[in-house]
PDB file of C-alpha atoms in Angstrom:
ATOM      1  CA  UNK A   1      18.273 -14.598  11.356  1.00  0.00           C
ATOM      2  CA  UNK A   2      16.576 -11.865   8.956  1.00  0.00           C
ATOM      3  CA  UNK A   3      15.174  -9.085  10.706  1.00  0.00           C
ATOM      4  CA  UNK A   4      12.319  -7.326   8.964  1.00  0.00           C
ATOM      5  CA  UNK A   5      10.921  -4.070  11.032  1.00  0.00           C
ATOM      6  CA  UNK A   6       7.673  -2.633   9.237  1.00  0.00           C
ATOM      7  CA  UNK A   7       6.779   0.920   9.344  1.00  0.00           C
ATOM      8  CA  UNK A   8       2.510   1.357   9.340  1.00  0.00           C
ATOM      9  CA  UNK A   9       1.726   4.835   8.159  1.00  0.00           C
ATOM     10  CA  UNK A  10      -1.432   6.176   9.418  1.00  0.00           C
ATOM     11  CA  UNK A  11      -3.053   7.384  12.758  1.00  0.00           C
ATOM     12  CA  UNK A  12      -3.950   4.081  14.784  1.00  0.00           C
ATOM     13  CA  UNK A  13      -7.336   3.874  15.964  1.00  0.00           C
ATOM     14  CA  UNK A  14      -7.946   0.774  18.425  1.00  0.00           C
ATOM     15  CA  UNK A  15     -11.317  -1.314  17.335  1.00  0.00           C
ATOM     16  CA  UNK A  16     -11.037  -0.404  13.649  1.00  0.00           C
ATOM     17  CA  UNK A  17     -10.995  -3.211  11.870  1.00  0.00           C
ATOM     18  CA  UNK A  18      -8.009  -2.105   8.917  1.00  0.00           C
ATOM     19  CA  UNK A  19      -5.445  -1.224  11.724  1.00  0.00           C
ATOM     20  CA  UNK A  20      -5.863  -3.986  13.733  1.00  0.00           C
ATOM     21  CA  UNK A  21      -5.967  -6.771  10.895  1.00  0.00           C
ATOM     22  CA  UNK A  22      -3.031  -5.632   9.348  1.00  0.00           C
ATOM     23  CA  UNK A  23      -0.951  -6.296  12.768  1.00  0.00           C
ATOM     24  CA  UNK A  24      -2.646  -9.480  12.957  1.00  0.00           C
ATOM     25  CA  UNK A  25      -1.497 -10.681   9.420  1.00  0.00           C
ATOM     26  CA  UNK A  26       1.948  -9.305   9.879  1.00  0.00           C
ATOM     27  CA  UNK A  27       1.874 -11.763  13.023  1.00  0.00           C
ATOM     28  CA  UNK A  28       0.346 -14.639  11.907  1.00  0.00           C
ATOM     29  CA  UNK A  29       2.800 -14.575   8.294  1.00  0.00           C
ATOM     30  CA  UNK A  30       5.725 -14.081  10.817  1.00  0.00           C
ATOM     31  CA  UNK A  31       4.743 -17.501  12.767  1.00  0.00           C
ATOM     32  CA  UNK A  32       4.701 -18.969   9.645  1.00  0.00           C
ATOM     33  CA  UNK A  33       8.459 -17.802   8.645  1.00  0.00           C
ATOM     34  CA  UNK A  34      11.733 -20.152   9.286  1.00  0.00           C
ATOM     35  CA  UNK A  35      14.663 -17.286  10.239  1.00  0.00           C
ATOM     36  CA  UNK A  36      13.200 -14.537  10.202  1.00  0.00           C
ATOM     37  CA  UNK A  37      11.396 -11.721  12.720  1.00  0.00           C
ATOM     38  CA  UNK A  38       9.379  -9.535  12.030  1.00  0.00           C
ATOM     39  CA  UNK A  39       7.849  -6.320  14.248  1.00  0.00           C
ATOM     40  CA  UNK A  40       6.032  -3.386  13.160  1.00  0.00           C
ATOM     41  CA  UNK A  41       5.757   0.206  14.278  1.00  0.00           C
ATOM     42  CA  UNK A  42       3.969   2.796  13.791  1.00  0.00           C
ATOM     43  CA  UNK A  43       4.591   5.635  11.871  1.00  0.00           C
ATOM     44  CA  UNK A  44       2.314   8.676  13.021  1.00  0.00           C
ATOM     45  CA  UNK A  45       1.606  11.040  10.071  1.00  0.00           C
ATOM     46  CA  UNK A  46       1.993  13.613  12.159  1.00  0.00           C
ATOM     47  CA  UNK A  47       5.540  12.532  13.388  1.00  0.00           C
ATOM     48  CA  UNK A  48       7.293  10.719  11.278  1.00  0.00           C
ATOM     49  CA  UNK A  49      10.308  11.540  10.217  1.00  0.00           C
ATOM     50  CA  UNK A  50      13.096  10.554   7.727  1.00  0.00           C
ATOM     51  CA  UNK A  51      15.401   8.997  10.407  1.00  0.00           C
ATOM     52  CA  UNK A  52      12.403   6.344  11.427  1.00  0.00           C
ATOM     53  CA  UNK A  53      11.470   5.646   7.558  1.00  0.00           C
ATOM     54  CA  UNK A  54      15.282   4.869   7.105  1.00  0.00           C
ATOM     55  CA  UNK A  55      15.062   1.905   9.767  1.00  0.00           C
ATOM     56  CA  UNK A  56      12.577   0.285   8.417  1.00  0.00           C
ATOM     57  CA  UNK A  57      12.983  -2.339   5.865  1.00  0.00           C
ATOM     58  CA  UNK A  58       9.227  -1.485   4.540  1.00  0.00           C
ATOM     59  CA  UNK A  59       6.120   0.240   4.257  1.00  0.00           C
ATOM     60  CA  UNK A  60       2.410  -0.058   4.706  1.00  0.00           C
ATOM     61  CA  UNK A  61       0.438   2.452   3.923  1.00  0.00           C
ATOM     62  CA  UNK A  62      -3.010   1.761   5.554  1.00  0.00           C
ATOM     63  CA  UNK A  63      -6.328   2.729   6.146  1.00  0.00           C
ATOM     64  CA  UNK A  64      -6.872   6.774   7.135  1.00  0.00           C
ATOM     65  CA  UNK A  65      -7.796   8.997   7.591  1.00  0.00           C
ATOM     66  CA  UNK A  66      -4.834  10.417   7.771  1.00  0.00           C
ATOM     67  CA  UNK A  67      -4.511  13.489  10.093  1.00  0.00           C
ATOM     68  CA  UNK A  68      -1.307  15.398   8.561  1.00  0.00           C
ATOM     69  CA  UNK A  69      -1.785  14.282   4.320  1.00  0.00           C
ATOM     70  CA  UNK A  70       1.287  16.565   3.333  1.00  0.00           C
ATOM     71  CA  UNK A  71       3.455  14.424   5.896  1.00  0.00           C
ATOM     72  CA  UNK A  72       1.909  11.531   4.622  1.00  0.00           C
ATOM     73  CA  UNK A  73       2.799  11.912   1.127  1.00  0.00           C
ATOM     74  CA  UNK A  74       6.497  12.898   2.383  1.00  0.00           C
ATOM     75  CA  UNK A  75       6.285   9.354   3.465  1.00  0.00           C
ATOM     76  CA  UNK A  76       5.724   7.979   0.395  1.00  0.00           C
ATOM     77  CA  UNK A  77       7.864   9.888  -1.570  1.00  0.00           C
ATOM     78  CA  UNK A  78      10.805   8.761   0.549  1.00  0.00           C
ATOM     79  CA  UNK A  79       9.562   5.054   0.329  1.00  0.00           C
ATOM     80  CA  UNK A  80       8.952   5.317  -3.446  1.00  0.00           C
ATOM     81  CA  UNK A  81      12.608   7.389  -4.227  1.00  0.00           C
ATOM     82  CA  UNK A  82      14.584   4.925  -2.162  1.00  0.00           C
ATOM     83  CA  UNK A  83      13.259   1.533  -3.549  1.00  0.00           C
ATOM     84  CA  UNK A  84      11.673   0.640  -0.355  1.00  0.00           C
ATOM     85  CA  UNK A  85       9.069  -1.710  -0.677  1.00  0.00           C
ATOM     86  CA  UNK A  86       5.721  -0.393  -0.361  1.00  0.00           C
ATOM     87  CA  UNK A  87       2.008  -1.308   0.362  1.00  0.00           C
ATOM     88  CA  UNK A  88      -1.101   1.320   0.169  1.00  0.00           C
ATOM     89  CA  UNK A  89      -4.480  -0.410   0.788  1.00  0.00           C
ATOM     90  CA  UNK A  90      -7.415   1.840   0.849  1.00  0.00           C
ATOM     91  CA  UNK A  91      -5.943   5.167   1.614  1.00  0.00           C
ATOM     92  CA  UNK A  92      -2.792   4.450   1.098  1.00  0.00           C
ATOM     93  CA  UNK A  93      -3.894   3.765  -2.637  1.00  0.00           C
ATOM     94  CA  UNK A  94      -5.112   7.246  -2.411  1.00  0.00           C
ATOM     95  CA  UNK A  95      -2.117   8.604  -1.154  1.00  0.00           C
ATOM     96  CA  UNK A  96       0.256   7.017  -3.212  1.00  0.00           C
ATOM     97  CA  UNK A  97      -1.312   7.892  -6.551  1.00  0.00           C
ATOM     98  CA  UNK A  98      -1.541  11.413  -5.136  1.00  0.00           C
ATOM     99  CA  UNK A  99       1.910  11.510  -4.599  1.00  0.00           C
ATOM    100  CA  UNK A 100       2.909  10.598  -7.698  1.00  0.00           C
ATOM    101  CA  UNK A 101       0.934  13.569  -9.140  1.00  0.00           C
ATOM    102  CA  UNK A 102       2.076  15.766  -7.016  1.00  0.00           C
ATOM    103  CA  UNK A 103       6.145  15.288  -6.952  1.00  0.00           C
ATOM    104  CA  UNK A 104       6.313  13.690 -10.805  1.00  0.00           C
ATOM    105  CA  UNK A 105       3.480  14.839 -12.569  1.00  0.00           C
ATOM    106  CA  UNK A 106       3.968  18.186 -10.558  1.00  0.00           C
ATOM    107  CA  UNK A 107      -0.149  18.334 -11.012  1.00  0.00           C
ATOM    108  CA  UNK A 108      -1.749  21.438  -9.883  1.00  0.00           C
ATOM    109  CA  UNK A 109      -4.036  19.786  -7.344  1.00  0.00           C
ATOM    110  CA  UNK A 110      -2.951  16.001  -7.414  1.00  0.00           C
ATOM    111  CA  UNK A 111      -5.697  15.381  -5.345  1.00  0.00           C
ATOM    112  CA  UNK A 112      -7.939  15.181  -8.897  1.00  0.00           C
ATOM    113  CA  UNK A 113      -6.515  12.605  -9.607  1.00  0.00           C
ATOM    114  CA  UNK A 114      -8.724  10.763  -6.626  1.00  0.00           C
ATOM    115  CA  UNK A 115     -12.392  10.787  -8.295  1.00  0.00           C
ATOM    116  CA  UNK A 116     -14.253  10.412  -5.111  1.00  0.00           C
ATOM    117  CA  UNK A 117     -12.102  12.464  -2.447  1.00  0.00           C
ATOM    118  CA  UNK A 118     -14.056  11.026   0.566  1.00  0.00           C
ATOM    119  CA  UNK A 119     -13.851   8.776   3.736  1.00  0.00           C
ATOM    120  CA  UNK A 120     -14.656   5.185   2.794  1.00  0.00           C
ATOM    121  CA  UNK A 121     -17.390   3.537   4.518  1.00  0.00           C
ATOM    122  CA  UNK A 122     -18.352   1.275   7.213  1.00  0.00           C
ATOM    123  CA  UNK A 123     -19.800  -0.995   4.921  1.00  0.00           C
ATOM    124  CA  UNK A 124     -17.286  -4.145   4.349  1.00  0.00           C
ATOM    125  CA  UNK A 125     -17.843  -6.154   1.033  1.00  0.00           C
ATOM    126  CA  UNK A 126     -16.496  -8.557  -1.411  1.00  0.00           C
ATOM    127  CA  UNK A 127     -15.170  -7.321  -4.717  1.00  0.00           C
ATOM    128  CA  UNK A 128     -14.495  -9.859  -7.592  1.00  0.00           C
ATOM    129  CA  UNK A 129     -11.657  -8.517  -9.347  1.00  0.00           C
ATOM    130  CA  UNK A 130     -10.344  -9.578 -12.945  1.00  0.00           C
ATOM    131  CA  UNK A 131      -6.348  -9.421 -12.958  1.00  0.00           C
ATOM    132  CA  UNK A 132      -5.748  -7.699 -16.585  1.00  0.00           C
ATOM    133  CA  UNK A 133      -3.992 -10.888 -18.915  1.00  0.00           C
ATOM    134  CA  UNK A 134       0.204 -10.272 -18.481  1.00  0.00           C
ATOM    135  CA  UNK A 135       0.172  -7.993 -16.059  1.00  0.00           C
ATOM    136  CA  UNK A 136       3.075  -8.800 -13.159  1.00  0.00           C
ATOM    137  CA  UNK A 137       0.731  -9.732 -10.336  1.00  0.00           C
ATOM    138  CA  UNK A 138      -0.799 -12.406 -11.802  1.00  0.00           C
ATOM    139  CA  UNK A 139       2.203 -14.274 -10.666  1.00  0.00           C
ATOM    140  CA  UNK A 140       1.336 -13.419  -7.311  1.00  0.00           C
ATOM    141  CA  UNK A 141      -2.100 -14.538  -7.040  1.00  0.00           C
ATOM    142  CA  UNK A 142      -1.712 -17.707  -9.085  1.00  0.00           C
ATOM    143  CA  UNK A 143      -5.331 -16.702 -10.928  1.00  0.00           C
ATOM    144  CA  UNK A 144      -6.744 -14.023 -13.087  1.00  0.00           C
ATOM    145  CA  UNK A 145      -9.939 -13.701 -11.173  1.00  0.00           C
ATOM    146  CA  UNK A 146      -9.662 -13.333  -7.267  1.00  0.00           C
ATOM    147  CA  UNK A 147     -11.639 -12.283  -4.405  1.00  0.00           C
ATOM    148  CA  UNK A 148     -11.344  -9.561  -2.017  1.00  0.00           C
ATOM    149  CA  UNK A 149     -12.920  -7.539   0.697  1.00  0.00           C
ATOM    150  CA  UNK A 150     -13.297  -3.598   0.611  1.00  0.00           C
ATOM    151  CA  UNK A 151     -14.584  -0.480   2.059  1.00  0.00           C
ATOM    152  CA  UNK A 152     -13.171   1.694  -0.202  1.00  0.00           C
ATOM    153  CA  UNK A 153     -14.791   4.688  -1.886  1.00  0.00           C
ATOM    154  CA  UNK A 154     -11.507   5.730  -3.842  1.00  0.00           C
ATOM    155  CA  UNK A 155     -11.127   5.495  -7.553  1.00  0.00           C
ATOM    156  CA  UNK A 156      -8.802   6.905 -10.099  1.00  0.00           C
ATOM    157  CA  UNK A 157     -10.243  10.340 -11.802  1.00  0.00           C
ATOM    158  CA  UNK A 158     -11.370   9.164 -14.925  1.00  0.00           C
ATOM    159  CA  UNK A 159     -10.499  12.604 -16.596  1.00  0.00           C
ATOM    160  CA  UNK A 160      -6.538  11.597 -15.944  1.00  0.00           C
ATOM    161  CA  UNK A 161      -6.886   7.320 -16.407  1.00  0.00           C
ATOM    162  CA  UNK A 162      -4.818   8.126 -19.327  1.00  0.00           C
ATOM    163  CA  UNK A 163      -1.901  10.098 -17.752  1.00  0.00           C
ATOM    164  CA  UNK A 164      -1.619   7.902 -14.776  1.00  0.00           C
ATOM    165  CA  UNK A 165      -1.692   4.828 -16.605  1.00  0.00           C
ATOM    166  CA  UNK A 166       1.365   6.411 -18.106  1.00  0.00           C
ATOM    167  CA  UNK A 167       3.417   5.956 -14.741  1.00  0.00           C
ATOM    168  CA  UNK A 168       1.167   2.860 -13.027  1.00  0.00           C
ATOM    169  CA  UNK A 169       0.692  -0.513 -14.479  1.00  0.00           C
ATOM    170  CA  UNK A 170      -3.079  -1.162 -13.936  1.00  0.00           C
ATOM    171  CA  UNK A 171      -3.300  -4.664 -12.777  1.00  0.00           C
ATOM    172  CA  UNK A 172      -6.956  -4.962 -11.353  1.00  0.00           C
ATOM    173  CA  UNK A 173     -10.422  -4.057 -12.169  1.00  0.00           C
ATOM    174  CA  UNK A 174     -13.517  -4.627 -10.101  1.00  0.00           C
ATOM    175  CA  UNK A 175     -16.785  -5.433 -11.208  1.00  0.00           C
ATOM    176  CA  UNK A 176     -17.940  -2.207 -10.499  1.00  0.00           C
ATOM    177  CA  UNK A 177     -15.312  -0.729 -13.368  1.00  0.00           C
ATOM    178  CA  UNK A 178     -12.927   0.658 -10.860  1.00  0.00           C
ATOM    179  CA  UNK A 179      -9.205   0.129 -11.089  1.00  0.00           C
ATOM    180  CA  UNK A 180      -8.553  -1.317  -8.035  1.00  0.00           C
ATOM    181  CA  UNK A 181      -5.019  -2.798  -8.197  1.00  0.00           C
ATOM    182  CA  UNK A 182      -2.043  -0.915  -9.045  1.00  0.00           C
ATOM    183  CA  UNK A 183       1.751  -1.118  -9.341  1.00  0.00           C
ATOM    184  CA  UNK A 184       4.663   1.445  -9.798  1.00  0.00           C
ATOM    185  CA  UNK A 185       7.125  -0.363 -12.249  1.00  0.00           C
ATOM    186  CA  UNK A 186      10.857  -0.320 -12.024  1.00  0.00           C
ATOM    187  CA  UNK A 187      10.532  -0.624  -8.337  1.00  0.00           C
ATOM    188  CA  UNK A 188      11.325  -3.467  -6.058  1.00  0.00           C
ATOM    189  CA  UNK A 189       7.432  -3.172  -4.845  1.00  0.00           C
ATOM    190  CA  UNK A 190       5.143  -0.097  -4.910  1.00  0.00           C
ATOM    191  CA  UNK A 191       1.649  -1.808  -5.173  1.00  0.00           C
ATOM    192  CA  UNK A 192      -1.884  -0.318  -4.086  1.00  0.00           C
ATOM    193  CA  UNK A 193      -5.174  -1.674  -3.656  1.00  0.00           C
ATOM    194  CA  UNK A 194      -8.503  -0.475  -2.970  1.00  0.00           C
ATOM    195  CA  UNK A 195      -9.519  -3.705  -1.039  1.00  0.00           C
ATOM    196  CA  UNK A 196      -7.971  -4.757   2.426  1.00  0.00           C
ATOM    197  CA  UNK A 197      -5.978  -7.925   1.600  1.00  0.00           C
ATOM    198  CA  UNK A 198      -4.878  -8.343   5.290  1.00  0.00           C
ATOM    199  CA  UNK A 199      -8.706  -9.531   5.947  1.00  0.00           C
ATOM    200  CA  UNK A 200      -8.014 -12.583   3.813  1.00  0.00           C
ATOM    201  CA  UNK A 201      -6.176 -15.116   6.126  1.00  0.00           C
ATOM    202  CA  UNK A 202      -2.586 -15.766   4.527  1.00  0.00           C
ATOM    203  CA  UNK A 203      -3.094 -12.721   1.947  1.00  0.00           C
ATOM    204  CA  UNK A 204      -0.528 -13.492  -0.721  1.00  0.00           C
ATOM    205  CA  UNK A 205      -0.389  -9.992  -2.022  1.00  0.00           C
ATOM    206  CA  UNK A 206       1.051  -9.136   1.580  1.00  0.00           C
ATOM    207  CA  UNK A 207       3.177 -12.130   1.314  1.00  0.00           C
ATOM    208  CA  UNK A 208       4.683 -11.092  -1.688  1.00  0.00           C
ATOM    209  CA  UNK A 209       5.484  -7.872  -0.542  1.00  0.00           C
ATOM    210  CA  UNK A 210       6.677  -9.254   2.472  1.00  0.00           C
ATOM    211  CA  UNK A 211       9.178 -11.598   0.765  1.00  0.00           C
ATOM    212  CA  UNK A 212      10.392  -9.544  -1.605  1.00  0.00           C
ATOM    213  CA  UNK A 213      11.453  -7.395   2.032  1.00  0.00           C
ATOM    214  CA  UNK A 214      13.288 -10.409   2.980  1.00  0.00           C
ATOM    215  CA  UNK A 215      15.019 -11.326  -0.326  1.00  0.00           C
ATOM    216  CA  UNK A 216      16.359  -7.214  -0.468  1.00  0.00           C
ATOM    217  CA  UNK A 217      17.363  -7.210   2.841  1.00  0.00           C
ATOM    218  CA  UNK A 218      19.163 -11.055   2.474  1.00  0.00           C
ATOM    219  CA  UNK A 219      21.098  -9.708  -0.276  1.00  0.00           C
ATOM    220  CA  UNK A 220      21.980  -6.410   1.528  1.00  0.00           C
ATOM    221  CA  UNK A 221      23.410  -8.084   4.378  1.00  0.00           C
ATOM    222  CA  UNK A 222      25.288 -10.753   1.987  1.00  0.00           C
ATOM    223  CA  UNK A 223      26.662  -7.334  -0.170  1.00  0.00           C
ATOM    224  CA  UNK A 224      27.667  -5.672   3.094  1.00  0.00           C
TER     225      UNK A 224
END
């Protein structure tokens, strides 16, 4: 028996919809898995602290806003330098892109690097999003073109597209023009979105991050 503990970064609020659809898609992929267990917990950005990230097997960071942002990005820096695998939606695509700024690109204020600094709205809708040809997610989705539901504001600044594309592969573009998919390479699974893939029932993009989870931690135990 694989057992997978989760660690959801942000400040839960009950009755919003991001928080509580992500537990309900880490459930309802769980039922669906032969051998292995999953539970979640979550991680405060106010309180969380090294010795809880190094428990859990992954990260998702969600939907904010998040009360303490330099904790936050701690978070993600610890996730990102120790090859754990890693989920931003919304905020957390924020958040990790900040990051990167911030402890790589040692950016004055990373937070420029997020054109529209602002809370995202209540207003849910679809986004059709091209996949760019060859990029590594493709394989995940099975399509070039999917469909997805957002609420996000966010977008990279377009005054550093250049410079971040340097460290990010961009994977997804929106009809509206905005970058909305994202992955780190040369890590097991660093991937942001701007849409909320845990609203679509059996999300494969969580799948996939949630496999590749189970295929590190298989081989850990096997190595150790």
């Amino acid at each position: 028996m694989v057992k997978i503990l989760v660690g959801l970064l942000g400040d839960k609020r009950n009755t919003y919809l991001p928080h509580e659809s992500a537990e309900k898609a880490l459930m309802q992929i769980a039922s669906a898995l032969e051998g292995v267990t999953i539970r979640y917990e979550w991680l405060p950005t106010k309180t969380a602290t090294t010795e809880q990230l190094s428990a859990c097997d992954c990260i998702w960071a969600g939907s904010g806003p998040y009360l303490d942002e330099e904790n936050a990005l701690l978070v993600i820096k610890y996730a990102r330098e120790n090859k754990i695998p890693t989920i931003g939606t919304c905020s957390g695509f924020k958040y990790m892109v900040v990051e990167y700024a911030k402890h790589v690109f040692k950016a004055d204020d990373p937070y420029k690097y997020i054109g529209l600094n602002s809370n995202c709205t209540k207003d849910y809708k679809d986004l059709a999003i091209t996949l760019k040809p060859g990029c590594s997610l493709i394989a995940v989705f099975s399509s070039d073109c999917i469909s997805e539901t957002s609420h996000c504001n966010f977008e990279i600044d377009d005054n550093v597209v250049s410079k971040a594309a340097i460290a990010f592969e961009f994977c997804g573009v929106a009809e509206d023009g905005r970058t909305v998919l994202i992955r780190l390479p040369k890590h097991p699974f660093f991937v942001a979105s701007l849409f909320l893939p845990q609203l679509k029932e059996d999300s494969k993009l969580v799948q996939a991050w949630l496999q590749t989870t189970i295929a590190l931690k298989q081989n850990r135990e096997l190595i150790g």
